[in-house]
XYZ file of N, CA and C in Angstrom:
774
model
N 1.047 -150.214 -83.121
C -0.080 -150.033 -84.030
C 0.415 -149.552 -85.383
N -0.250 -150.000 -86.423
C 0.053 -149.574 -87.786
C -1.220 -149.016 -88.400
N -1.196 -147.715 -88.696
C -2.330 -147.054 -89.323
C -2.041 -146.880 -90.814
N -3.037 -147.170 -91.645
C -2.929 -146.976 -93.088
C -3.600 -145.653 -93.441
N -2.859 -144.775 -94.091
C -3.361 -143.470 -94.517
C -3.593 -143.518 -96.032
N -4.818 -143.261 -96.449
C -5.176 -143.294 -97.868
C -4.760 -141.998 -98.538
N -3.937 -142.104 -99.582
C -3.466 -140.918 -100.285
C -4.124 -140.683 -101.626
N -5.173 -141.468 -101.950
C -5.863 -141.279 -103.216
C -5.443 -142.281 -104.271
N -5.811 -141.991 -105.510
C -5.590 -142.909 -106.631
C -4.790 -142.198 -107.716
N -3.733 -142.844 -108.162
C -2.812 -142.281 -109.142
C -3.066 -142.896 -110.518
N -3.290 -142.042 -111.513
C -3.397 -142.534 -112.882
C -2.083 -143.152 -113.325
N -2.155 -144.269 -114.073
C -0.929 -144.996 -114.400
C -1.017 -145.630 -115.780
N 0.127 -146.093 -116.247
C 0.249 -146.795 -117.528
C 1.096 -148.038 -117.303
N 0.505 -149.234 -117.320
C 1.275 -150.456 -117.076
C 2.484 -150.628 -117.986
N 2.441 -150.034 -119.169
C 3.582 -150.174 -120.090
C 4.865 -149.626 -119.481
N 4.749 -148.660 -118.561
C 5.942 -148.114 -117.909
C 6.596 -149.150 -116.998
N 5.882 -150.229 -116.735
C 6.376 -151.306 -115.873
C 6.559 -152.603 -116.665
N 6.615 -152.459 -117.985
C 6.754 -153.583 -118.907
C 5.623 -154.588 -118.721
N 4.424 -154.049 -118.521
C 3.223 -154.849 -118.375
C 2.171 -154.338 -119.352
N 1.129 -155.149 -119.559
C -0.024 -154.720 -120.346
C -1.215 -154.537 -119.408
N -2.260 -153.871 -119.882
C -3.464 -153.699 -119.071
C -4.039 -155.051 -118.661
N -3.874 -156.056 -119.522
C -4.408 -157.381 -119.227
C -3.646 -158.081 -118.104
N -2.421 -157.629 -117.847
C -1.599 -158.258 -116.803
C -2.010 -157.831 -115.401
N -2.740 -156.722 -115.282
C -2.982 -156.121 -113.972
C -4.468 -156.146 -113.635
N -4.761 -156.252 -112.351
C -6.150 -156.237 -111.898
C -6.725 -154.832 -111.945
N -5.921 -153.847 -111.584
C -6.296 -152.437 -111.632
C -5.185 -151.675 -112.340
N -5.535 -150.851 -113.323
C -4.535 -150.049 -114.021
C -4.030 -148.918 -113.123
N -4.953 -148.244 -112.454
C -4.563 -147.157 -111.554
C -3.842 -147.712 -110.332
N -3.089 -146.834 -109.669
C -2.298 -147.217 -108.509
C -2.810 -146.514 -107.252
N -2.726 -147.195 -106.132
C -3.042 -146.564 -104.860
C -1.857 -145.737 -104.386
N -2.157 -144.785 -103.526
C -1.129 -144.002 -102.846
C -1.372 -144.186 -101.355
N -0.344 -144.575 -100.636
C -0.521 -144.861 -99.211
C 0.640 -144.321 -98.395
N 0.325 -143.883 -97.199
C 1.313 -143.572 -96.174
C 0.941 -144.374 -94.940
N 1.866 -144.469 -94.008
C 1.629 -145.319 -92.842
C 2.160 -144.637 -91.587
N 1.399 -144.762 -90.513
C 1.817 -144.262 -89.217
C 2.070 -145.457 -88.312
N 3.293 -145.553 -87.804
C 3.676 -146.648 -86.912
C 3.807 -146.075 -85.507
N 2.975 -146.567 -84.595
C 2.982 -146.077 -83.219
C 3.624 -147.128 -82.328
N 4.756 -146.768 -81.746
C 5.578 -147.662 -80.936
C 5.722 -147.036 -79.551
N 5.913 -147.819 -78.500
C 6.093 -147.222 -77.171
C 7.221 -146.197 -77.092
N 8.200 -146.287 -78.005
C 9.344 -145.374 -77.957
C 9.269 -144.244 -78.972
N 8.184 -144.152 -79.711
C 8.071 -143.075 -80.686
C 7.020 -143.354 -81.732
N 6.865 -142.397 -82.634
C 5.868 -142.471 -83.701
C 6.578 -142.205 -85.026
N 6.488 -143.142 -85.939
C 7.158 -143.041 -87.241
C 6.140 -142.811 -88.351
N 6.396 -141.813 -89.169
C 5.633 -141.617 -90.406
C 6.426 -142.191 -91.558
N 5.791 -143.101 -92.300
C 6.437 -143.726 -93.459
C 5.731 -143.238 -94.719
N 6.434 -142.475 -95.523
C 5.942 -141.843 -96.742
C 4.924 -140.745 -96.413
N 4.715 -139.850 -97.398
C 3.955 -138.630 -97.104
C 3.026 -138.211 -98.231
N 2.608 -139.165 -99.069
C 1.561 -138.883 -100.040
C 2.022 -138.197 -101.302
N 1.016 -137.910 -102.174
C 1.291 -137.362 -103.501
C 0.869 -135.912 -103.663
N -0.141 -135.491 -102.906
C -0.645 -134.114 -103.012
C -0.642 -133.514 -101.620
N 0.156 -132.467 -101.423
C 0.226 -131.824 -100.114
C -1.126 -131.225 -99.743
N -1.442 -131.284 -98.466
C -2.725 -130.752 -98.012
C -2.922 -129.311 -98.461
N -1.868 -128.484 -98.403
C -2.021 -127.067 -98.731
C -2.112 -126.810 -100.231
N -1.838 -127.839 -101.055
C -1.886 -127.677 -102.511
C -3.212 -128.114 -103.113
N -4.049 -128.719 -102.330
C -5.270 -129.314 -102.862
C -6.190 -128.262 -103.462
N -6.735 -128.585 -104.633
C -7.659 -127.679 -105.319
C -9.111 -128.105 -105.154
N -9.343 -129.191 -104.446
C -10.700 -129.681 -104.241
C -10.726 -130.707 -103.134
N -11.893 -131.243 -102.878
C -12.053 -132.227 -101.828
C -11.834 -133.637 -102.330
N -12.182 -134.613 -101.481
C -12.013 -136.018 -101.848
C -12.762 -136.306 -103.145
N -12.079 -137.006 -104.057
C -12.653 -137.323 -105.347
C -12.243 -136.369 -106.454
N -11.713 -135.205 -106.096
C -11.264 -134.236 -107.092
C -10.038 -134.778 -107.827
N -9.973 -134.577 -109.137
C -8.839 -135.039 -109.946
C -7.825 -133.904 -110.064
N -6.727 -134.035 -109.371
C -5.728 -132.972 -109.292
C -4.561 -133.256 -110.231
N -4.139 -132.226 -110.938
C -2.986 -132.304 -111.829
C -1.756 -131.797 -111.096
N -0.646 -132.539 -111.217
C 0.631 -132.113 -110.652
C 1.704 -132.224 -111.714
N 2.747 -131.415 -111.555
C 3.846 -131.412 -112.516
C 5.146 -131.717 -111.774
N 5.854 -132.733 -112.246
C 7.121 -133.120 -111.643
C 8.228 -132.154 -112.074
N 9.389 -132.344 -111.489
C 10.515 -131.460 -111.812
C 10.885 -131.542 -113.293
N 10.685 -132.717 -113.913
C 11.021 -132.872 -115.330
C 9.890 -132.421 -116.254
N 8.891 -131.747 -115.684
C 7.744 -131.190 -116.412
C 6.748 -132.240 -116.892
N 6.920 -133.482 -116.497
C 5.894 -134.477 -116.785
C 4.706 -134.252 -115.852
N 3.491 -134.400 -116.372
C 2.307 -134.196 -115.551
C 1.740 -135.531 -115.091
N 1.144 -135.500 -113.923
C 0.489 -136.668 -113.344
C -0.855 -136.234 -112.761
N -1.782 -137.193 -112.635
C -3.115 -136.905 -112.129
C -3.436 -137.821 -110.956
N -3.979 -137.216 -109.903
C -4.315 -137.943 -108.682
C -5.762 -137.641 -108.293
N -6.539 -138.696 -108.048
C -7.877 -138.539 -107.474
C -7.711 -138.455 -105.960
N -8.097 -137.341 -105.393
C -7.800 -137.065 -104.001
C -8.608 -137.912 -103.026
N -7.972 -138.244 -101.906
C -8.614 -138.809 -100.731
C -8.763 -137.681 -99.709
N -9.329 -137.930 -98.531
C -9.306 -136.908 -97.480
C -7.868 -136.502 -97.155
N -7.691 -135.330 -96.582
C -6.353 -134.827 -96.290
C -5.608 -135.763 -95.352
N -4.299 -135.739 -95.468
C -3.468 -136.545 -94.582
C -3.655 -136.113 -93.128
N -3.692 -134.802 -92.896
C -3.813 -134.331 -91.514
C -5.156 -134.706 -90.908
N -6.213 -134.735 -91.717
C -7.515 -135.135 -91.177
C -7.532 -136.614 -90.822
N -6.824 -137.429 -91.598
C -6.761 -138.858 -91.288
C -5.922 -139.110 -90.042
N -4.829 -138.363 -89.899
C -4.052 -138.467 -88.670
C -4.899 -138.039 -87.469
N -5.628 -136.943 -87.614
C -6.444 -136.435 -86.512
C -7.511 -137.445 -86.109
N -8.085 -138.140 -87.093
C -9.098 -139.147 -86.784
C -8.518 -140.257 -85.924
N -7.223 -140.516 -86.102
C -6.534 -141.539 -85.304
C -6.003 -140.974 -83.993
N -6.140 -139.654 -83.800
C -5.720 -139.033 -82.547
C -4.327 -138.424 -82.574
N -3.813 -138.112 -83.766
C -2.443 -137.609 -83.884
C -2.383 -136.341 -84.719
N -1.379 -135.541 -84.431
C -1.039 -134.365 -85.222
C 0.373 -134.554 -85.771
N 0.739 -133.816 -86.833
C 2.112 -133.938 -87.332
C 3.168 -133.735 -86.257
N 2.901 -132.862 -85.294
C 3.882 -132.604 -84.235
C 4.083 -133.794 -83.303
N 3.175 -134.775 -83.353
C 3.322 -135.980 -82.528
C 4.297 -136.981 -83.144
N 4.624 -136.787 -84.411
C 5.514 -137.709 -85.117
C 6.950 -137.445 -84.690
N 7.615 -138.464 -84.197
C 8.998 -138.315 -83.729
C 10.024 -138.704 -84.778
N 9.623 -139.543 -85.728
C 10.538 -140.025 -86.765
C 9.832 -139.997 -88.125
N 10.560 -139.595 -89.139
C 10.073 -139.611 -90.513
C 11.021 -140.451 -91.358
N 10.445 -141.312 -92.194
C 11.243 -142.042 -93.181
C 10.443 -142.109 -94.479
N 11.103 -141.854 -95.580
C 10.488 -141.923 -96.905
C 11.087 -143.110 -97.650
N 10.241 -143.893 -98.273
C 10.770 -145.032 -99.028
C 11.728 -144.549 -100.114
N 11.414 -143.380 -100.690
C 12.293 -142.784 -101.693
C 11.781 -141.389 -102.028
N 12.493 -140.718 -102.922
C 12.273 -139.297 -103.153
C 11.237 -138.956 -104.216
N 10.608 -139.919 -104.870
C 9.651 -139.576 -105.915
C 8.484 -138.769 -105.350
N 7.953 -137.910 -106.171
C 6.956 -136.910 -105.776
C 5.734 -137.503 -105.090
N 5.339 -138.721 -105.466
C 4.111 -139.304 -104.914
C 4.343 -139.976 -103.558
N 5.518 -139.748 -102.976
C 5.823 -140.245 -101.627
C 6.280 -139.133 -100.688
N 6.397 -137.905 -101.193
C 7.008 -136.829 -100.401
C 6.105 -135.624 -100.170
N 4.862 -135.632 -100.660
C 4.061 -134.400 -100.769
C 3.971 -133.610 -99.470
N 3.673 -134.284 -98.368
C 3.500 -133.596 -97.092
C 4.715 -133.763 -96.176
N 5.867 -134.075 -96.745
C 7.064 -134.303 -95.921
C 7.403 -133.090 -95.067
N 7.171 -131.894 -95.585
C 7.533 -130.693 -94.828
C 6.761 -130.569 -93.516
N 5.597 -131.224 -93.420
C 4.827 -131.185 -92.175
C 5.593 -131.842 -91.023
N 6.545 -132.703 -91.367
C 7.229 -133.507 -90.355
C 8.692 -133.090 -90.174
N 8.993 -131.835 -90.521
C 10.370 -131.355 -90.413
C 10.828 -131.250 -88.961
N 9.898 -131.302 -88.015
C 10.273 -131.296 -86.609
C 10.650 -132.654 -86.074
N 10.446 -133.694 -86.857
C 10.797 -135.057 -86.460
C 12.245 -135.358 -86.847
N 12.749 -136.470 -86.359
C 14.069 -136.952 -86.796
C 13.887 -137.660 -88.129
N 14.593 -137.194 -89.147
C 14.482 -137.765 -90.482
C 15.528 -138.854 -90.644
N 15.058 -140.062 -90.925
C 15.927 -141.216 -91.138
C 16.022 -141.441 -92.646
N 17.195 -141.222 -93.225
C 17.312 -141.245 -94.681
C 18.647 -141.843 -95.095
N 18.641 -142.779 -96.053
C 19.914 -143.266 -96.589
C 20.739 -142.110 -97.158
N 22.025 -142.125 -96.883
C 22.885 -141.024 -97.328
C 22.809 -140.842 -98.843
N 22.769 -141.948 -99.592
C 22.706 -141.856 -101.051
C 21.440 -141.136 -101.502
N 20.352 -141.376 -100.806
C 19.081 -140.746 -101.148
C 19.108 -139.255 -100.807
N 19.614 -138.955 -99.620
C 19.733 -137.566 -99.190
C 20.579 -136.762 -100.178
N 21.690 -137.334 -100.596
C 22.590 -136.621 -101.502
C 21.910 -136.339 -102.847
N 21.113 -137.282 -103.338
C 20.407 -137.071 -104.608
C 19.319 -136.014 -104.457
N 18.596 -136.037 -103.334
C 17.492 -135.103 -103.112
C 17.962 -133.667 -103.056
N 19.149 -133.450 -102.474
C 19.647 -132.096 -102.292
C 20.845 -131.786 -103.187
N 20.947 -132.492 -104.293
C 21.998 -132.200 -105.263
C 21.640 -130.930 -106.026
N 22.594 -130.403 -106.768
C 22.341 -129.194 -107.560
C 21.302 -129.436 -108.637
N 21.166 -130.679 -109.067
C 20.219 -131.036 -110.122
C 19.412 -132.250 -109.661
N 18.393 -132.051 -108.824
C 17.630 -133.190 -108.293
C 16.967 -134.000 -109.408
N 16.701 -135.273 -109.158
C 16.112 -136.133 -110.189
C 14.765 -135.617 -110.697
N 14.455 -135.974 -111.938
C 13.245 -135.473 -112.589
C 11.953 -135.915 -111.945
N 11.964 -137.056 -111.270
C 10.758 -137.575 -110.643
C 10.427 -136.944 -109.310
N 11.171 -135.914 -108.933
C 10.950 -135.258 -107.648
C 10.106 -133.995 -107.807
N 9.648 -133.495 -106.654
C 9.141 -132.124 -106.507
C 9.850 -131.577 -105.266
N 11.046 -131.023 -105.431
C 11.880 -130.654 -104.283
C 11.205 -129.718 -103.288
N 10.256 -128.917 -103.748
C 9.583 -128.008 -102.824
C 8.775 -128.758 -101.762
N 8.425 -130.025 -102.031
C 7.625 -130.780 -101.064
C 8.454 -131.296 -99.892
N 9.771 -131.306 -100.036
C 10.616 -131.784 -98.938
C 11.709 -130.790 -98.555
N 11.579 -129.560 -98.996
C 12.638 -128.561 -98.787
C 12.934 -128.321 -97.314
N 11.908 -128.387 -96.445
C 12.109 -128.122 -95.014
C 12.959 -129.192 -94.343
N 13.088 -130.354 -94.974
C 13.880 -131.426 -94.367
C 15.379 -131.112 -94.394
N 15.766 -130.162 -95.209
C 17.187 -129.821 -95.283
C 17.717 -129.408 -93.920
N 16.855 -128.796 -93.092
C 17.270 -128.338 -91.777
C 16.715 -129.201 -90.652
N 16.161 -130.360 -90.995
C 15.617 -131.256 -89.969
C 16.753 -131.993 -89.256
N 16.457 -132.479 -88.052
C 17.392 -133.392 -87.388
C 17.466 -134.649 -88.247
N 18.646 -134.944 -88.741
C 18.777 -135.981 -89.767
C 19.755 -137.057 -89.329
N 19.338 -138.307 -89.499
C 20.238 -139.437 -89.318
C 20.469 -140.057 -90.687
N 21.715 -139.979 -91.167
C 22.065 -140.538 -92.478
C 22.367 -142.024 -92.322
N 21.638 -142.842 -93.061
C 21.778 -144.293 -92.949
C 22.771 -144.803 -93.985
N 23.698 -145.640 -93.539
C 24.679 -146.234 -94.452
C 24.685 -147.755 -94.387
N 24.060 -148.330 -93.361
C 24.001 -149.790 -93.230
C 22.799 -150.337 -94.008
N 22.792 -151.639 -94.235
C 21.703 -152.264 -94.997
C 20.409 -152.339 -94.199
N 20.497 -152.220 -92.865
C 19.308 -152.212 -92.013
C 19.465 -151.128 -90.948
N 18.319 -150.532 -90.575
C 18.316 -149.581 -89.454
C 17.135 -149.915 -88.550
N 17.444 -150.315 -87.333
C 16.432 -150.672 -86.337
C 15.974 -149.385 -85.655
N 14.780 -148.912 -86.002
C 14.344 -147.568 -85.611
C 14.251 -147.415 -84.097
N 13.647 -148.389 -83.426
C 13.415 -148.268 -81.986
C 14.229 -149.253 -81.158
N 15.149 -149.971 -81.805
C 16.106 -150.786 -81.086
C 15.623 -152.132 -80.594
N 14.423 -152.552 -81.023
C 13.904 -153.844 -80.550
C 13.508 -154.790 -81.675
N 13.876 -154.446 -82.909
C 13.617 -155.326 -84.038
C 12.210 -155.287 -84.593
N 11.349 -154.408 -84.068
C 9.952 -154.404 -84.528
C 9.683 -153.414 -85.651
N 10.575 -152.448 -85.848
C 10.423 -151.457 -86.925
C 11.797 -151.264 -87.553
N 11.990 -151.800 -88.748
C 13.319 -151.837 -89.350
C 13.256 -151.312 -90.785
N 14.065 -150.305 -91.064
C 14.227 -149.809 -92.432
C 15.271 -150.678 -93.122
N 14.911 -151.249 -94.272
C 15.794 -152.168 -94.994
C 16.165 -151.568 -96.350
N 17.446 -151.552 -96.635
C 17.913 -151.066 -97.934
C 17.329 -151.913 -99.056
N 16.848 -151.249 -100.106
C 16.325 -151.945 -101.286
C 16.535 -151.035 -102.495
N 17.783 -150.659 -102.719
C 18.105 -149.642 -103.725
C 17.922 -150.165 -105.137
N 17.845 -149.226 -106.074
C 17.692 -149.554 -107.483
C 16.615 -148.711 -108.135
N 15.444 -148.631 -107.507
C 14.401 -147.748 -108.034
C 14.893 -146.315 -107.958
N 15.466 -145.950 -106.823
C 16.259 -144.730 -106.670
C 17.568 -145.123 -105.985
N 18.451 -144.157 -105.821
C 19.779 -144.457 -105.280
C 19.726 -145.103 -103.900
N 18.799 -144.633 -103.056
C 18.718 -145.149 -101.693
C 17.335 -145.625 -101.314
N 16.620 -146.181 -102.270
C 15.269 -146.684 -102.000
C 15.298 -147.684 -100.842
N 14.234 -147.675 -100.022
C 14.156 -148.565 -98.860
C 12.759 -149.121 -98.700
N 12.660 -150.209 -97.959
C 11.378 -150.781 -97.556
C 11.337 -150.789 -96.029
N 10.131 -150.990 -95.485
C 9.981 -150.963 -94.030
C 9.376 -152.272 -93.539
N 10.035 -152.878 -92.553
C 9.520 -154.069 -91.884
C 8.931 -153.654 -90.546
N 7.683 -154.059 -90.315
C 7.002 -153.789 -89.053
C 6.506 -155.123 -88.499
N 6.900 -155.437 -87.282
C 6.473 -156.673 -86.629
C 5.413 -156.336 -85.590
N 4.205 -156.801 -85.836
C 3.062 -156.509 -84.976
C 2.681 -157.738 -84.161
N 2.206 -157.512 -82.938
C 1.938 -158.621 -82.015
C 0.867 -159.570 -82.549
N -0.209 -159.025 -83.104
C -1.319 -159.862 -83.583
C -1.247 -160.128 -85.089
N -0.930 -159.092 -85.847
C -0.917 -159.212 -87.304
C 0.302 -159.974 -87.805
N 1.394 -159.900 -87.040
C 2.651 -160.510 -87.476
C 3.492 -159.513 -88.252
N 4.451 -160.007 -88.993
C 5.353 -159.152 -89.745
C 4.736 -158.656 -91.037
N 4.995 -157.400 -91.359
C 4.523 -156.775 -92.587
C 5.689 -156.021 -93.209
N 5.874 -156.154 -94.513
C 6.859 -155.356 -95.242
C 6.119 -154.387 -96.154
N 6.372 -153.099 -95.969
C 5.813 -152.049 -96.815
C 6.827 -151.768 -97.915
N 6.389 -151.911 -99.169
C 7.333 -152.030 -100.283
C 7.888 -150.736 -100.832
N 7.302 -149.570 -100.449
C 7.678 -148.389 -101.211
C 7.368 -148.646 -102.669
N 8.363 -148.496 -103.546
C 8.173 -148.783 -104.968
C 9.048 -149.941 -105.441
N 9.409 -150.845 -104.536
C 10.145 -152.025 -104.988
C 9.285 -152.817 -105.967
N 7.997 -152.846 -105.701
C 6.988 -153.324 -106.652
C 5.895 -152.266 -106.717
N 5.212 -152.172 -107.845
C 4.036 -151.312 -107.998
C 2.786 -152.166 -108.192
N 2.900 -153.134 -109.081
C 1.821 -154.083 -109.369
C 2.255 -155.483 -108.926
N 1.332 -156.309 -108.439
C 1.695 -157.703 -108.139
C 2.269 -158.436 -109.352
N 1.836 -158.047 -110.554
C 2.322 -158.718 -111.761
C 3.816 -158.507 -111.980
N 4.383 -157.433 -111.469
C 5.834 -157.271 -111.555
C 6.535 -158.417 -110.835
N 5.933 -158.832 -109.749
C 6.527 -159.902 -108.942
C 6.315 -161.261 -109.594
N 5.109 -161.526 -110.043
C 4.804 -162.850 -110.595
C 5.403 -163.052 -111.992
N 5.507 -161.970 -112.766
C 6.025 -162.069 -114.131
C 7.486 -161.627 -114.239
N 8.059 -161.198 -113.114
C 9.459 -160.765 -113.069
C 9.718 -159.634 -114.068
N 8.927 -158.583 -113.946
C 9.085 -157.412 -114.806
C 9.599 -156.241 -113.981
N 10.410 -155.396 -114.617
C 10.976 -154.225 -113.961
C 10.447 -152.958 -114.616
N 10.242 -151.895 -113.842
C 9.881 -150.619 -114.457
C 10.942 -150.169 -115.446
N 10.521 -149.275 -116.333
C 11.436 -148.801 -117.374
C 12.296 -147.635 -116.906
N 12.121 -147.201 -115.653
C 12.776 -145.961 -115.218
C 13.566 -146.138 -113.925
N 14.129 -147.327 -113.710
C 14.963 -147.567 -112.533
C 16.303 -146.817 -112.645
N 16.816 -146.397 -111.516
C 18.185 -145.883 -111.484
C 19.155 -147.007 -111.815
N 18.860 -148.217 -111.287
C 19.677 -149.397 -111.583
C 18.793 -150.633 -111.581
N 18.554 -151.199 -112.758
C 17.742 -152.415 -112.829
C 18.419 -153.570 -112.105
N 19.735 -153.630 -112.179
C 20.464 -154.718 -111.516
C 20.290 -154.631 -110.000
N 20.357 -153.418 -109.451
C 20.181 -153.270 -108.010
C 18.755 -153.589 -107.591
N 17.761 -153.189 -108.388
C 16.378 -153.520 -108.059
C 16.175 -155.018 -108.067
N 16.705 -155.709 -109.076
C 16.571 -157.163 -109.143
C 17.208 -157.820 -107.921
N 18.375 -157.327 -107.523
C 19.051 -157.877 -106.345
C 18.261 -157.587 -105.074
N 17.689 -156.386 -104.974
C 16.896 -156.021 -103.794
C 15.645 -156.887 -103.694
N 15.018 -157.160 -104.831
C 13.844 -158.031 -104.819
C 14.210 -159.438 -104.376
N 15.311 -159.942 -104.873
C 15.738 -161.289 -104.494
C 16.034 -161.364 -103.004
N 16.693 -160.350 -102.468
C 16.995 -160.315 -101.037
C 15.716 -160.228 -100.214
N 14.765 -159.437 -100.673
C 13.506 -159.328 -99.935
C 12.745 -160.648 -99.955
N 12.759 -161.342 -101.059
C 12.077 -162.636 -101.112
C 12.685 -163.611 -100.103
N 14.014 -163.567 -99.975
C 14.668 -164.422 -98.980
C 14.243 -164.015 -97.569
N 14.147 -162.716 -97.342
C 13.718 -162.228 -96.023
C 12.285 -162.646 -95.724
N 11.406 -162.556 -96.709
C 10.016 -162.963 -96.501
C 9.933 -164.444 -96.150
N 10.763 -165.249 -96.789
C 10.785 -166.684 -96.485
C 11.271 -166.929 -95.064
N 12.338 -166.224 -94.672
C 12.881 -166.400 -93.318
C 11.917 -165.910 -92.245
N 11.306 -164.780 -92.487
C 10.522 -164.115 -91.442
C 9.049 -164.503 -91.443
N 8.564 -164.971 -92.583
C 7.134 -165.244 -92.704
C 6.286 -163.989 -92.804
N 6.907 -162.846 -93.076
C 6.186 -161.576 -93.140
C 5.297 -161.502 -94.374
N 4.236 -160.714 -94.258
C 3.376 -160.396 -95.389
C 4.023 -159.286 -96.216
N 3.737 -159.281 -97.515
C 4.215 -158.214 -98.389
C 3.034 -157.321 -98.753
N 3.104 -156.059 -98.367
C 2.078 -155.087 -98.737
C 2.648 -154.185 -99.817
N 2.165 -154.365 -101.038
C 2.595 -153.540 -102.164
C 1.828 -152.233 -102.090
N 2.518 -151.158 -101.764
C 1.854 -149.904 -101.431
C 1.007 -149.348 -102.572
N 1.409 -149.624 -103.813
C 0.678 -149.090 -104.962
C -0.370 -150.061 -105.514
N -0.555 -151.209 -104.894
C -1.521 -152.203 -105.368
C -2.921 -151.763 -104.950
N -3.660 -151.169 -105.894
C -4.951 -150.565 -105.574
C -5.965 -151.598 -105.089
N -5.985 -152.762 -105.719
C -6.952 -153.784 -105.309
C -6.710 -154.216 -103.873
N -5.449 -154.424 -103.502
C -5.125 -154.822 -102.131
C -5.342 -153.668 -101.159
N -4.986 -152.469 -101.589
C -5.116 -151.285 -100.727
C -6.569 -151.067 -100.315
N -7.486 -151.283 -101.247
C -8.903 -151.078 -100.940
C -9.389 -151.989 -99.821
N -8.739 -153.117 -99.645
C -9.171 -154.097 -98.633
C -8.577 -153.815 -97.252
N -7.582 -152.935 -97.178
C -6.941 -152.652 -95.897
C -7.819 -151.762 -95.030
N -7.737 -151.950 -93.728
C -8.382 -151.042 -92.783
C -7.658 -149.700 -92.840
N -8.425 -148.634 -92.872
C -7.830 -147.288 -92.919
C -8.019 -146.595 -91.574
N -7.118 -145.644 -91.307
C -7.219 -144.855 -90.082
C -8.628 -144.240 -89.997
N -9.256 -144.255 -88.812
C -8.667 -144.495 -87.479
C -8.570 -145.958 -87.067
N -9.039 -146.890 -87.918
C -8.793 -148.301 -87.600
C -7.303 -148.577 -87.762
N -6.827 -149.678 -87.209
C -5.389 -149.942 -87.232
C -5.131 -151.439 -87.142
N -3.891 -151.808 -87.405
C -3.401 -153.157 -87.227
C -2.486 -153.184 -86.009
N -2.604 -154.213 -85.189
C -1.731 -154.320 -84.011
C -1.206 -155.739 -83.867
């Protein structure tokens, strides 16, 4: 089963992605996390933008956050992550595996809730997150508990989470040092690739535009090309996690895809 967790709406500026407002269907971006329930375990993929304990209001409240580089961002809140998990019948302690597409603040907010799980993280990403000078797009306090989590450092281009090819973390570096995407193969829905931030807007894909703040534009371009080849081979769907128009159409927890 694949549950979609709504993390709210992030204020955005298409110019940061070398796009104009006219290029995009929605200027704002969705925030999403996903719970993958497999017979051999439960994987949490990404952890939202505003930690449950930091919230200053309920759903619909416009919350201000400050990144490590002192840039401010605004998020329109959805219901809490823990309440959405509970609606689906799960608690953070039920999660056996945690994987983050990357270290940016809008993907790590509630990561500390899952410090009891096995953290699957590319070594390059782990090293950047816990360096003496973490990247500006982070909020290190949101993932600090992971420093002592059971950790599997990933160095291969693919990691088969449960050993049967149905849940696979795929390297897609460039946006950050160890950025990754997740492939989930479902019996009825078929294959789905969750993009992390490999794309933010569909127009990045159709117009071949790159964000202005990649760690490596060349690596992102190569990762996109490799993913396109994988989509052709596998026939998987591409779910752009930040695509607000598409996100609104997805079933949200407690409904699920199987």
